[in-house]
Amino acid sequence: MLRSTQLPRQEVARMTAEPMGTTTSRHDTIGWLAAAFVLVPLAAWLAWGFGERSALAEIAALGANRADLYRTLLERELERPGTVPLVLARAPLVMAALGGDHGAARLLDSQMAELVAAADLTDLYVMDAKGRTVAASNASSDHSFVGQDFSFRRYFKDAMAGAVGHEFALGTTSLVPGYYVAQPVTESGAVMGAVVAKVDLARLEMLWADNPERLLLADGDGRVVLTDIPGLRFQPMPASDEDGSIRLPASMGGKRDYLMRAFDLPRGQWQVAILLPLSPAKARRAAWGIVGGAGMLAALLIAFAVAERRRTARAFAQYDRLNRIALEQELKHRTAELVQAAKLATIGQMATGMVHEVNQPLAAIGAFAGNAQRFMELGRLDRVSQNLGEIAAQVERLATITRRLKGFARRSAGDLAPVALAPAMDRVLAMVGPRLREQGVAVEFDPGPDGLLVTAEQIRLEQVMVNLVTNALDSMKRSDDGALSIRFRLHGERTLVTIADTGPGIPEDMLPCLFDPFTTTKPSGEGLGLGLSIASAIVRDFGGSLQAANRREGGAIFTLDLPNAELL
């Protein structure tokens, strides 16, 4: 019966208690509060920054997409009015009007009025070399350009220089801002005048007025000429910070922050800027800050709960560990006692054979002693010495038998070391030799390669082999021609030891549980069924395995799989 190995709970608590106790102390609570005081704001700040950066990145990407869209839209609108002046500049009616033909000029007025309506232009007019308007599409209106002098306009100066003039400007007569395109009219290489088309871009302002972003169009002087922010029209283009952000004052559409992305149009040296509101970034960074702080607080609370649970469980775990160690030690002790008992039982089984083995040298000693005494009386000292030598040889034989029994019976140290396999089997066969001879069992022993070593413990390995050999002999008790086959062979880094007999074999239903404790194939009273279970446990300690099977030709075969040590 196993004695109780549980330690008193007070002792376990004393051994496992932490310096400050197993429950949360006041200092632990202060530490957690300090961590929360530092980490929660830090997490909120980091999340705040991450949310702001991610929102700004999305806004910047949106700005790039919008810039491409508006660039395409503006380029299309700016290219549209240039076609009509290009065609008219080559018309004979225009040359006639520039030559002073008033009838041609009035006819040109009506035709240009029709072109303005058809081409969706604001105004269309012809200027002579001095900048005076000689024909216009609005000649019949109260704000007629006919007779007006626009020589100061940049588009006129560019046209007179032989280039196509472009300009954003506020109309001096109509007071309507527009985009002007001037196509030079040439004859024999000389510039005679210009055909000018004007487009009112106010409709573009209406197109993007409902969008959250704002659009600014500046001329070559950096002056905003087109925008849906009234306070910025005809004002200098606002400058942004290094990160591209700007803040508009209340007088310019409200006190709001924007991200500005600017790009140049391909001609005219005009610049377009898109203002994207930063309010989504502010909202997102606030949300991320709240989520970050709350997440860190939740994480700290979870960590606190886990730490408290672990602290509470640590004492119980230590208690269980100490009990487990004590139980393992007790189990190891009891197992060693069972092993020793099994060895003594094996010695008891071999006792009859050993008595016969001992009786032979004892009888020989008695005979040689009598002979020596008789030869001593006859004075035959040479024969006395010969008989005394025989007596010494028989005494050595007795000593060898007792050494084997003592070596097999003593307790093992349990340390693994290289063990020479063939000599160990020789000792086993010597110990069971009397039974082999008594039963008339033939032994076939193949030791394999010379100097074969395995990693094991010599005494326990011999015990396993004795158990397997004696089991084989027990199975062949009723056999007149029993045979025992023992073979060693290398298998990679392992050594296989097979012990086969010619007995009746093992019942098939017992093979799966053959190595379980108290499992035996012997008749009642001839064994407890612990031998093979102990042998299997010993072999596992060596890092090996023990298997059993039935042979097709009859009998059982046991295979020891042991790790190699080295080859001598």
Coordinates of C-alpha atoms in Angstrom, one line a residue:
M1 CA 0.0 0.0 0.0
L2 CA 1.4 3.4 -1.0
R3 CA 2.0 5.7 1.9
S4 CA 0.5 9.3 1.7
T5 CA 2.8 11.7 -0.2
Q6 CA 0.7 14.9 -0.1
L7 CA 2.3 17.8 1.7
P8 CA 0.4 19.9 4.2
R9 CA -1.4 22.9 2.6
Q10 CA 0.3 25.3 5.0
E11 CA 3.7 24.0 4.0
V12 CA 2.8 24.3 0.3
A13 CA 1.5 27.8 0.8
R14 CA 4.7 28.7 2.7
M15 CA 6.9 27.3 -0.1
T16 CA 4.9 28.8 -3.0
A17 CA 3.9 32.2 -1.6
E18 CA 5.4 35.3 -3.3
P19 CA 7.3 37.8 -1.2
M20 CA 4.3 40.2 -1.2
G21 CA 1.6 37.4 -1.0
T22 CA -0.5 35.6 -3.5
T23 CA -3.2 38.4 -3.7
T24 CA -2.9 41.7 -5.3
S25 CA -1.1 44.1 -2.9
R26 CA -1.5 47.8 -2.6
H27 CA 1.8 48.3 -4.5
D28 CA 0.6 46.1 -7.3
T29 CA -2.6 48.1 -7.6
I30 CA -0.6 51.4 -7.7
G31 CA 1.6 49.9 -10.4
W32 CA -1.3 48.9 -12.5
L33 CA -2.9 52.4 -12.1
A34 CA 0.4 54.0 -13.0
A35 CA 0.6 51.9 -16.1
A36 CA -2.9 52.8 -17.1
F37 CA -2.2 56.5 -16.4
V38 CA 0.8 56.3 -18.8
L39 CA -0.2 53.8 -21.4
V40 CA -3.8 54.8 -22.0
P41 CA -3.0 58.4 -23.1
L42 CA 0.0 57.1 -25.0
A43 CA -2.1 54.6 -26.9
A44 CA -4.7 57.3 -27.6
W45 CA -2.0 59.7 -28.9
L46 CA -0.5 57.0 -31.1
A47 CA -3.9 56.0 -32.5
W48 CA -4.7 59.7 -32.9
G49 CA -1.6 60.2 -35.1
F50 CA -2.3 57.0 -37.0
G51 CA -5.8 57.9 -37.8
E52 CA -4.8 61.4 -38.9
R53 CA -2.0 60.0 -41.1
S54 CA -4.3 57.4 -42.7
A55 CA -7.0 60.0 -43.3
L56 CA -4.5 62.5 -44.8
A57 CA -3.2 59.8 -47.1
E58 CA -6.7 59.0 -48.3
I59 CA -7.4 62.7 -48.8
A60 CA -4.1 63.2 -50.7
A61 CA -5.0 60.2 -52.9
L62 CA -8.5 61.7 -53.5
G63 CA -6.8 65.0 -54.4
A64 CA -4.6 63.3 -57.0
N65 CA -7.7 61.7 -58.6
R66 CA -9.6 64.9 -58.5
A67 CA -6.7 66.8 -60.0
D68 CA -6.6 64.5 -63.0
L69 CA -10.4 64.9 -63.4
Y70 CA -10.3 68.7 -63.3
R71 CA -7.2 68.9 -65.5
T72 CA -9.0 66.9 -68.2
L73 CA -12.2 69.0 -67.8
L74 CA -10.4 72.3 -67.9
E75 CA -8.2 71.3 -70.8
R76 CA -11.2 70.4 -72.8
E77 CA -13.0 73.6 -72.0
L78 CA -9.9 75.7 -72.8
E79 CA -9.4 73.9 -76.1
R80 CA -13.0 74.3 -77.3
P81 CA -13.0 78.0 -78.1
G82 CA -9.8 77.9 -80.2
T83 CA -11.3 76.2 -83.2
V84 CA -13.6 79.0 -84.4
P85 CA -11.0 81.8 -84.4
L86 CA -8.6 79.4 -86.3
V87 CA -11.2 78.9 -89.1
L88 CA -12.3 82.5 -89.2
A89 CA -8.7 83.8 -89.5
R90 CA -8.6 82.3 -93.0
A91 CA -12.0 83.5 -94.1
P92 CA -12.1 86.2 -97.0
L93 CA -14.9 88.0 -95.2
V94 CA -12.6 88.7 -92.3
M95 CA -9.8 90.0 -94.6
A96 CA -12.4 92.3 -96.2
A97 CA -13.6 93.6 -92.9
L98 CA -10.0 94.3 -91.8
G99 CA -9.5 96.0 -95.2
G100 CA -12.1 98.6 -94.3
D101 CA -15.2 97.1 -96.0
H102 CA -18.1 98.2 -93.7
G103 CA -20.6 96.0 -95.6
A104 CA -18.4 92.9 -95.1
A105 CA -18.0 93.9 -91.4
R106 CA -21.8 94.1 -90.8
L107 CA -22.3 90.8 -92.6
L108 CA -19.5 89.3 -90.4
D109 CA -21.3 90.6 -87.3
S110 CA -24.4 88.5 -88.1
Q111 CA -22.4 85.4 -89.0
M112 CA -20.3 85.6 -85.9
A113 CA -23.6 86.0 -83.8
E114 CA -24.8 82.7 -85.3
L115 CA -21.4 81.0 -84.6
V116 CA -21.5 82.1 -81.0
A117 CA -24.8 80.5 -80.4
A118 CA -23.8 77.3 -82.3
A119 CA -20.4 76.9 -80.7
D120 CA -21.6 77.9 -77.2
L121 CA -19.2 80.9 -77.0
T122 CA -19.7 84.1 -75.0
D123 CA -18.3 86.6 -77.6
L124 CA -16.6 86.5 -80.9
Y125 CA -15.0 89.6 -82.5
V126 CA -12.3 90.8 -85.0
M127 CA -9.6 93.4 -84.1
D128 CA -7.4 95.3 -86.5
A129 CA -3.7 95.8 -86.2
K130 CA -4.2 98.8 -83.9
G131 CA -6.4 96.8 -81.4
R132 CA -9.7 98.4 -82.6
T133 CA -12.7 96.0 -82.9
V134 CA -14.1 96.1 -86.5
A135 CA -16.7 93.4 -86.1
A136 CA -18.3 91.6 -83.2
S137 CA -21.0 89.0 -82.4
N138 CA -22.6 91.5 -80.0
A139 CA -22.6 94.4 -82.4
S140 CA -26.4 94.8 -82.1
S141 CA -26.4 94.8 -78.2
D142 CA -26.0 97.7 -75.9
H143 CA -22.5 96.5 -74.9
S144 CA -21.2 96.2 -78.4
F145 CA -17.4 95.7 -78.8
V146 CA -17.4 97.4 -82.2
G147 CA -15.1 100.4 -82.1
Q148 CA -13.7 99.4 -78.7
D149 CA -9.9 99.5 -78.3
F150 CA -8.5 96.3 -76.6
S151 CA -4.9 96.8 -77.7
F152 CA -3.9 96.7 -74.0
R153 CA -4.9 93.0 -73.7
R154 CA -2.1 90.5 -73.5
Y155 CA -3.9 88.1 -75.9
F156 CA -3.9 90.9 -78.5
K157 CA -0.2 91.5 -78.1
D158 CA 0.6 87.8 -78.4
A159 CA -1.5 87.6 -81.5
M160 CA 0.2 90.6 -83.1
A161 CA 3.5 88.8 -82.4
G162 CA 2.3 85.9 -84.5
A163 CA 1.4 83.6 -81.7
V164 CA -2.0 82.4 -80.4
G165 CA -2.9 84.5 -77.5
H166 CA -4.5 83.1 -74.3
E167 CA -5.7 85.1 -71.3
F168 CA -8.1 84.9 -68.3
A169 CA -9.4 88.4 -67.7
L170 CA -12.4 90.4 -66.6
G171 CA -14.3 92.0 -69.4
T172 CA -14.0 95.8 -69.4
T173 CA -17.3 96.2 -71.2
S174 CA -19.4 93.2 -70.0
L175 CA -17.6 93.0 -66.6
V176 CA -17.9 89.2 -67.0
P177 CA -14.7 87.1 -66.3
G178 CA -13.8 84.9 -69.2
Y179 CA -11.1 83.0 -71.1
Y180 CA -9.9 84.7 -74.3
V181 CA -8.3 83.0 -77.3
A182 CA -6.8 85.3 -80.1
Q183 CA -5.9 83.8 -83.5
P184 CA -3.6 86.1 -85.6
V185 CA -4.9 87.0 -89.1
T186 CA -2.0 87.1 -91.5
E187 CA -1.5 88.0 -95.2
S188 CA 1.8 87.6 -97.0
G189 CA 3.5 87.0 -93.7
A190 CA 2.2 90.2 -92.1
V191 CA -0.2 90.2 -89.1
M192 CA -3.3 92.2 -90.2
G193 CA -5.3 91.7 -87.0
A194 CA -6.8 89.0 -84.8
V195 CA -10.0 87.0 -84.4
V196 CA -10.8 86.7 -80.7
A197 CA -13.2 84.2 -79.0
K198 CA -14.3 84.6 -75.4
V199 CA -15.8 81.8 -73.1
D200 CA -17.6 82.5 -69.9
L201 CA -16.3 79.8 -67.4
A202 CA -18.8 80.6 -64.8
R203 CA -20.7 77.4 -65.7
L204 CA -17.6 75.5 -64.5
E205 CA -17.9 77.1 -61.1
M206 CA -21.5 75.8 -61.1
L207 CA -20.4 72.3 -62.0
W208 CA -18.1 71.9 -59.0
A209 CA -20.0 74.1 -56.6
D210 CA -21.7 71.1 -55.0
N211 CA -18.5 69.2 -54.4
P212 CA -16.8 69.3 -51.0
E213 CA -13.5 70.3 -52.5
R214 CA -12.9 73.8 -53.7
L215 CA -11.2 74.8 -57.1
L216 CA -8.9 77.7 -57.8
L217 CA -7.7 78.8 -61.2
A218 CA -4.9 81.4 -61.3
D219 CA -3.4 83.2 -64.3
G220 CA 0.3 83.6 -65.1
D221 CA 0.6 86.4 -62.5
G222 CA -0.7 84.1 -59.7
R223 CA -4.0 85.9 -59.5
V224 CA -7.1 83.7 -58.9
V225 CA -9.5 84.3 -61.8
L226 CA -11.9 81.4 -61.4
T227 CA -13.1 80.0 -58.1
D228 CA -16.3 79.1 -56.2
I229 CA -15.0 81.1 -53.2
P230 CA -16.1 84.7 -53.9
G231 CA -13.6 86.2 -51.5
L232 CA -10.6 84.7 -53.4
R233 CA -11.6 85.8 -56.9
F234 CA -9.0 88.1 -58.4
Q235 CA -6.8 87.7 -55.2
P236 CA -3.4 86.2 -55.1
M237 CA -3.2 82.4 -54.9
P238 CA -3.0 81.5 -51.2
A239 CA 0.2 79.9 -50.0
S240 CA 0.1 76.5 -48.2
D241 CA 2.2 75.2 -45.4
E242 CA 5.0 72.7 -46.0
D243 CA 2.6 69.8 -45.5
G244 CA 0.2 71.3 -48.1
S245 CA -2.4 72.5 -45.6
I246 CA -4.0 76.0 -45.5
R247 CA -6.6 77.7 -43.4
L248 CA -9.0 80.2 -45.1
P249 CA -10.1 83.1 -43.0
A250 CA -13.8 83.7 -42.3
S251 CA -13.9 86.4 -45.1
M252 CA -13.1 83.7 -47.7
G253 CA -15.8 81.1 -47.2
G254 CA -15.4 80.3 -43.6
K255 CA -12.7 79.4 -41.2
R256 CA -11.8 76.0 -42.4
D257 CA -8.7 73.9 -42.9
Y258 CA -7.9 72.4 -46.3
L259 CA -5.3 70.3 -48.0
M260 CA -4.2 72.0 -51.2
R261 CA -3.0 70.2 -54.3
A262 CA -1.9 72.4 -57.2
F263 CA -0.9 71.6 -60.8
D264 CA -0.1 73.6 -64.0
L265 CA -2.2 73.6 -67.2
P266 CA -0.2 72.8 -70.3
R267 CA -0.3 76.3 -71.9
G268 CA -0.9 79.8 -70.8
Q269 CA 1.2 79.3 -67.6
W270 CA -2.0 78.9 -65.6
Q271 CA -2.2 77.1 -62.3
V272 CA -5.1 75.1 -60.8
A273 CA -5.3 74.3 -57.1
I274 CA -7.8 71.9 -55.4
L275 CA -8.7 72.5 -51.8
L276 CA -9.8 69.4 -50.0
P277 CA -11.4 69.8 -46.6
L278 CA -9.5 68.3 -43.6
S279 CA -12.6 67.9 -41.4
P280 CA -12.8 64.1 -42.2
A281 CA -9.2 63.7 -41.0
K282 CA -10.1 65.5 -37.7
A283 CA -13.1 63.3 -37.2
R284 CA -11.1 60.2 -37.9
R285 CA -8.2 61.0 -35.6
A286 CA -10.6 61.7 -32.8
A287 CA -12.3 58.4 -33.4
W288 CA -9.0 56.6 -33.5
G289 CA -7.8 58.3 -30.4
I290 CA -10.9 57.2 -28.5
V291 CA -10.6 53.6 -29.9
G292 CA -6.9 53.5 -29.0
G293 CA -7.3 54.7 -25.5
A294 CA -10.3 52.4 -24.9
G295 CA -8.5 49.5 -26.4
M296 CA -5.4 50.0 -24.2
L297 CA -7.6 50.3 -21.2
A298 CA -9.4 47.1 -22.1
A299 CA -6.1 45.4 -22.7
L300 CA -4.8 46.5 -19.3
L301 CA -7.9 45.3 -17.6
I302 CA -7.6 41.9 -19.3
A303 CA -3.9 41.7 -18.4
F304 CA -4.7 42.6 -14.8
A305 CA -7.4 39.9 -14.7
V306 CA -5.0 37.3 -16.3
A307 CA -2.1 38.3 -14.0
E308 CA -4.4 38.0 -10.9
R309 CA -5.7 34.7 -12.1
R310 CA -2.2 33.4 -12.7
R311 CA -1.0 34.6 -9.3
T312 CA -3.9 32.8 -7.7
A313 CA -3.3 29.7 -9.7
R314 CA 0.5 29.7 -9.2
A315 CA 0.3 28.4 -5.6
F316 CA -2.0 25.6 -6.6
A317 CA 0.2 24.7 -9.5
Q318 CA 3.2 24.6 -7.2
Y319 CA 1.2 22.5 -4.8
D320 CA 0.3 20.0 -7.5
R321 CA 3.9 20.0 -8.8
L322 CA 5.3 19.1 -5.4
N323 CA 2.7 16.4 -4.9
R324 CA 3.4 15.1 -8.4
I325 CA 7.2 15.0 -7.7
A326 CA 6.5 13.1 -4.5
L327 CA 4.2 10.6 -6.3
E328 CA 6.8 10.1 -9.0
Q329 CA 9.5 9.4 -6.5
E330 CA 7.2 7.0 -4.7
L331 CA 6.3 5.3 -8.0
K332 CA 9.9 5.1 -8.9
H333 CA 10.7 3.5 -5.6
R334 CA 7.9 1.0 -5.8
T335 CA 8.8 0.2 -9.4
A336 CA 12.4 -0.5 -8.4
E337 CA 11.0 -2.8 -5.6
L338 CA 8.9 -4.6 -8.2
V339 CA 11.9 -5.0 -10.5
Q340 CA 13.9 -6.4 -7.7
A341 CA 11.1 -8.7 -6.7
A342 CA 10.9 -9.9 -10.3
K343 CA 14.6 -10.6 -10.3
L344 CA 14.4 -12.6 -7.0
A345 CA 11.4 -14.5 -8.4
T346 CA 13.5 -15.3 -11.5
I347 CA 16.3 -16.5 -9.3
G348 CA 13.8 -18.7 -7.4
Q349 CA 12.7 -20.2 -10.6
M350 CA 16.4 -20.9 -11.5
A351 CA 17.1 -22.3 -8.0
T352 CA 16.5 -25.9 -8.9
G353 CA 18.8 -25.8 -11.8
M354 CA 21.4 -23.9 -9.8
V355 CA 21.4 -26.5 -7.0
H356 CA 22.1 -29.2 -9.6
E357 CA 24.8 -26.9 -11.1
V358 CA 26.4 -26.4 -7.6
N359 CA 26.1 -30.1 -6.6
Q360 CA 28.4 -31.2 -9.5
P361 CA 31.5 -29.2 -8.4
L362 CA 30.8 -30.0 -4.7
A363 CA 30.7 -33.7 -5.5
A364 CA 33.9 -33.3 -7.5
I365 CA 35.6 -31.4 -4.7
G366 CA 34.7 -34.3 -2.3
A367 CA 36.1 -36.9 -4.6
F368 CA 39.3 -35.0 -5.3
A369 CA 39.8 -34.3 -1.5
G370 CA 39.5 -38.1 -0.8
N371 CA 41.9 -38.9 -3.5
A372 CA 44.4 -36.3 -2.2
Q373 CA 44.2 -37.7 1.3
R374 CA 44.8 -41.3 -0.1
F375 CA 47.7 -40.2 -2.2
M376 CA 49.1 -38.3 0.8
E377 CA 49.2 -41.5 2.8
L378 CA 50.9 -43.3 -0.1
G379 CA 53.5 -40.5 -0.4
R380 CA 52.4 -39.7 -3.9
L381 CA 52.8 -35.9 -3.6
D382 CA 52.7 -35.3 -7.3
R383 CA 49.1 -36.7 -7.4
V384 CA 48.2 -34.8 -4.3
S385 CA 49.2 -31.6 -6.0
Q386 CA 47.2 -32.6 -9.1
N387 CA 44.0 -33.3 -7.0
L388 CA 44.4 -30.0 -5.1
G389 CA 44.5 -28.2 -8.5
E390 CA 41.3 -29.9 -9.5
I391 CA 39.7 -28.8 -6.2
A392 CA 40.8 -25.2 -6.9
A393 CA 39.3 -25.3 -10.4
Q394 CA 35.9 -26.6 -9.0
V395 CA 36.0 -23.8 -6.3
E396 CA 36.5 -21.2 -9.1
R397 CA 33.5 -22.8 -10.9
L398 CA 31.4 -22.4 -7.8
A399 CA 32.6 -18.8 -7.4
T400 CA 31.6 -18.0 -11.0
I401 CA 28.1 -19.3 -10.4
T402 CA 27.7 -17.3 -7.2
R403 CA 29.0 -14.2 -8.9
R404 CA 26.4 -14.5 -11.6
L405 CA 23.7 -14.8 -9.1
K406 CA 25.0 -11.9 -7.0
G407 CA 25.4 -9.7 -10.0
F408 CA 21.9 -10.5 -11.2
A409 CA 20.3 -10.1 -7.8
R410 CA 21.9 -6.7 -6.8
R411 CA 20.0 -3.4 -7.3
S412 CA 21.0 -1.5 -10.5
A413 CA 22.4 2.1 -10.3
G414 CA 20.1 3.2 -13.1
D415 CA 22.8 5.1 -15.1
L416 CA 22.8 4.5 -18.8
A417 CA 26.2 3.5 -20.4
P418 CA 27.5 1.5 -23.4
V419 CA 26.9 -2.2 -22.7
A420 CA 28.5 -5.0 -24.7
L421 CA 25.5 -7.0 -25.9
A422 CA 27.1 -10.4 -26.7
P423 CA 28.8 -10.9 -23.3
A424 CA 25.6 -9.9 -21.6
M425 CA 23.7 -12.6 -23.5
D426 CA 26.5 -15.1 -22.7
R427 CA 25.9 -14.4 -19.0
V428 CA 22.2 -14.8 -19.4
L429 CA 22.6 -18.2 -21.2
A430 CA 25.0 -19.3 -18.5
M431 CA 22.4 -18.5 -15.8
V432 CA 19.7 -20.4 -17.5
G433 CA 22.0 -23.1 -18.7
P434 CA 20.7 -25.8 -16.3
R435 CA 17.1 -25.3 -17.6
L436 CA 18.3 -25.4 -21.2
R437 CA 20.0 -28.7 -20.5
E438 CA 17.2 -30.0 -18.4
Q439 CA 14.5 -29.3 -21.1
G440 CA 16.9 -30.3 -24.0
V441 CA 16.4 -27.0 -25.7
A442 CA 18.7 -26.3 -28.6
V443 CA 20.1 -22.7 -28.7
E444 CA 21.0 -20.9 -31.9
F445 CA 22.9 -17.7 -31.1
D446 CA 23.9 -15.2 -33.8
P447 CA 25.7 -12.3 -32.0
G448 CA 25.9 -10.2 -35.2
P449 CA 28.9 -7.8 -35.7
D450 CA 31.8 -8.0 -33.3
G451 CA 31.9 -5.6 -30.4
L452 CA 28.3 -4.5 -30.7
L453 CA 27.4 -1.9 -28.0
V454 CA 24.0 -0.5 -27.0
T455 CA 23.0 2.3 -24.7
A456 CA 21.5 0.6 -21.6
E457 CA 22.2 -0.4 -18.0
Q458 CA 23.8 -3.8 -17.8
I459 CA 22.0 -5.3 -14.8
R460 CA 18.5 -4.3 -16.0
L461 CA 19.3 -5.3 -19.6
E462 CA 20.3 -8.8 -18.4
Q463 CA 17.1 -8.9 -16.3
V464 CA 15.0 -8.2 -19.5
M465 CA 16.8 -10.8 -21.5
V466 CA 16.6 -13.4 -18.6
N467 CA 12.8 -12.7 -18.5
L468 CA 12.4 -13.2 -22.2
V469 CA 14.5 -16.4 -22.3
T470 CA 12.8 -18.0 -19.3
N471 CA 9.4 -17.1 -20.7
A472 CA 10.5 -18.9 -23.9
L473 CA 11.6 -21.9 -21.9
D474 CA 8.3 -21.9 -20.0
S475 CA 6.4 -22.0 -23.3
M476 CA 8.4 -25.0 -24.5
K477 CA 8.1 -27.1 -21.3
R478 CA 5.9 -29.7 -23.1
S479 CA 8.0 -29.7 -26.2
D480 CA 10.5 -32.5 -26.8
D481 CA 12.4 -30.7 -29.6
G482 CA 12.3 -27.1 -28.3
A483 CA 14.6 -24.6 -30.0
L484 CA 15.6 -21.1 -29.0
S485 CA 16.9 -18.6 -31.6
I486 CA 18.7 -15.5 -30.5
R487 CA 19.9 -13.0 -33.2
F488 CA 21.5 -9.5 -33.0
R489 CA 21.5 -7.3 -36.1
L490 CA 22.1 -3.6 -36.9
H491 CA 19.3 -1.5 -38.3
G492 CA 20.6 2.0 -39.0
E493 CA 21.4 3.6 -35.7
R494 CA 19.5 0.9 -33.8
T495 CA 20.2 -2.6 -32.7
L496 CA 17.5 -5.3 -32.9
V497 CA 17.6 -8.3 -30.6
T498 CA 15.2 -11.1 -31.5
I499 CA 14.4 -14.0 -29.2
A500 CA 12.2 -16.7 -30.9
D501 CA 10.9 -20.0 -29.5
T502 CA 9.0 -23.0 -30.9
G503 CA 6.3 -23.0 -28.3
P504 CA 2.5 -22.7 -28.9
G505 CA 2.8 -18.9 -29.4
I506 CA 0.7 -16.1 -27.9
P507 CA -3.2 -16.0 -28.2
E508 CA -4.1 -13.3 -30.7
D509 CA -6.5 -11.6 -28.4
M510 CA -3.7 -11.1 -25.8
L511 CA -1.2 -9.5 -28.2
P512 CA -2.5 -5.9 -27.9
C513 CA -2.4 -6.0 -24.1
L514 CA 0.5 -8.4 -23.5
F515 CA 2.7 -5.7 -21.9
D516 CA 0.0 -4.4 -19.6
P517 CA 0.4 -5.2 -15.9
F518 CA -1.1 -8.5 -14.6
T519 CA -1.4 -9.9 -18.1
T520 CA -0.1 -13.5 -18.4
T521 CA -0.4 -16.5 -20.6
K522 CA 0.8 -18.9 -17.9
P523 CA -1.6 -21.1 -15.8
S524 CA -2.9 -19.7 -12.5
G525 CA -0.3 -19.7 -9.8
E526 CA 2.7 -19.6 -12.1
G527 CA 3.0 -15.8 -12.5
L528 CA 1.6 -12.4 -11.6
G529 CA 1.8 -11.0 -15.2
L530 CA 4.3 -8.3 -14.2
G531 CA 7.5 -9.6 -15.9
L532 CA 6.8 -8.4 -19.4
S533 CA 5.3 -5.1 -18.1
I534 CA 8.4 -4.4 -16.1
A535 CA 10.7 -5.5 -19.0
S536 CA 8.8 -3.1 -21.4
A537 CA 9.2 -0.2 -18.9
I538 CA 12.9 -0.9 -18.5
V539 CA 13.5 -0.9 -22.3
R540 CA 11.6 2.4 -22.6
D541 CA 13.9 3.9 -20.0
F542 CA 16.8 2.9 -22.4
G543 CA 15.1 4.8 -25.2
G544 CA 14.0 1.5 -26.9
S545 CA 11.0 -0.6 -27.4
L546 CA 9.8 -4.2 -26.8
Q547 CA 7.4 -5.9 -29.3
A548 CA 5.9 -9.3 -29.5
A549 CA 4.4 -11.3 -32.4
N550 CA 3.7 -14.9 -33.5
R551 CA 5.8 -16.6 -36.1
R552 CA 4.1 -18.2 -39.1
E553 CA 6.1 -21.4 -38.6
G554 CA 4.9 -21.5 -35.0
G555 CA 6.1 -20.1 -31.7
A556 CA 6.5 -16.5 -30.5
I557 CA 9.2 -13.9 -31.3
F558 CA 10.1 -10.9 -29.1
T559 CA 12.0 -8.0 -30.6
L560 CA 14.2 -5.6 -28.5
D561 CA 14.8 -2.3 -30.3
L562 CA 17.8 -0.6 -28.6
P563 CA 19.8 2.6 -29.4
N564 CA 23.4 1.9 -30.6
A565 CA 26.2 3.2 -28.5
E566 CA 29.2 2.6 -30.8
L567 CA 31.0 -0.2 -32.7
L568 CA 34.4 -1.2 -31.2

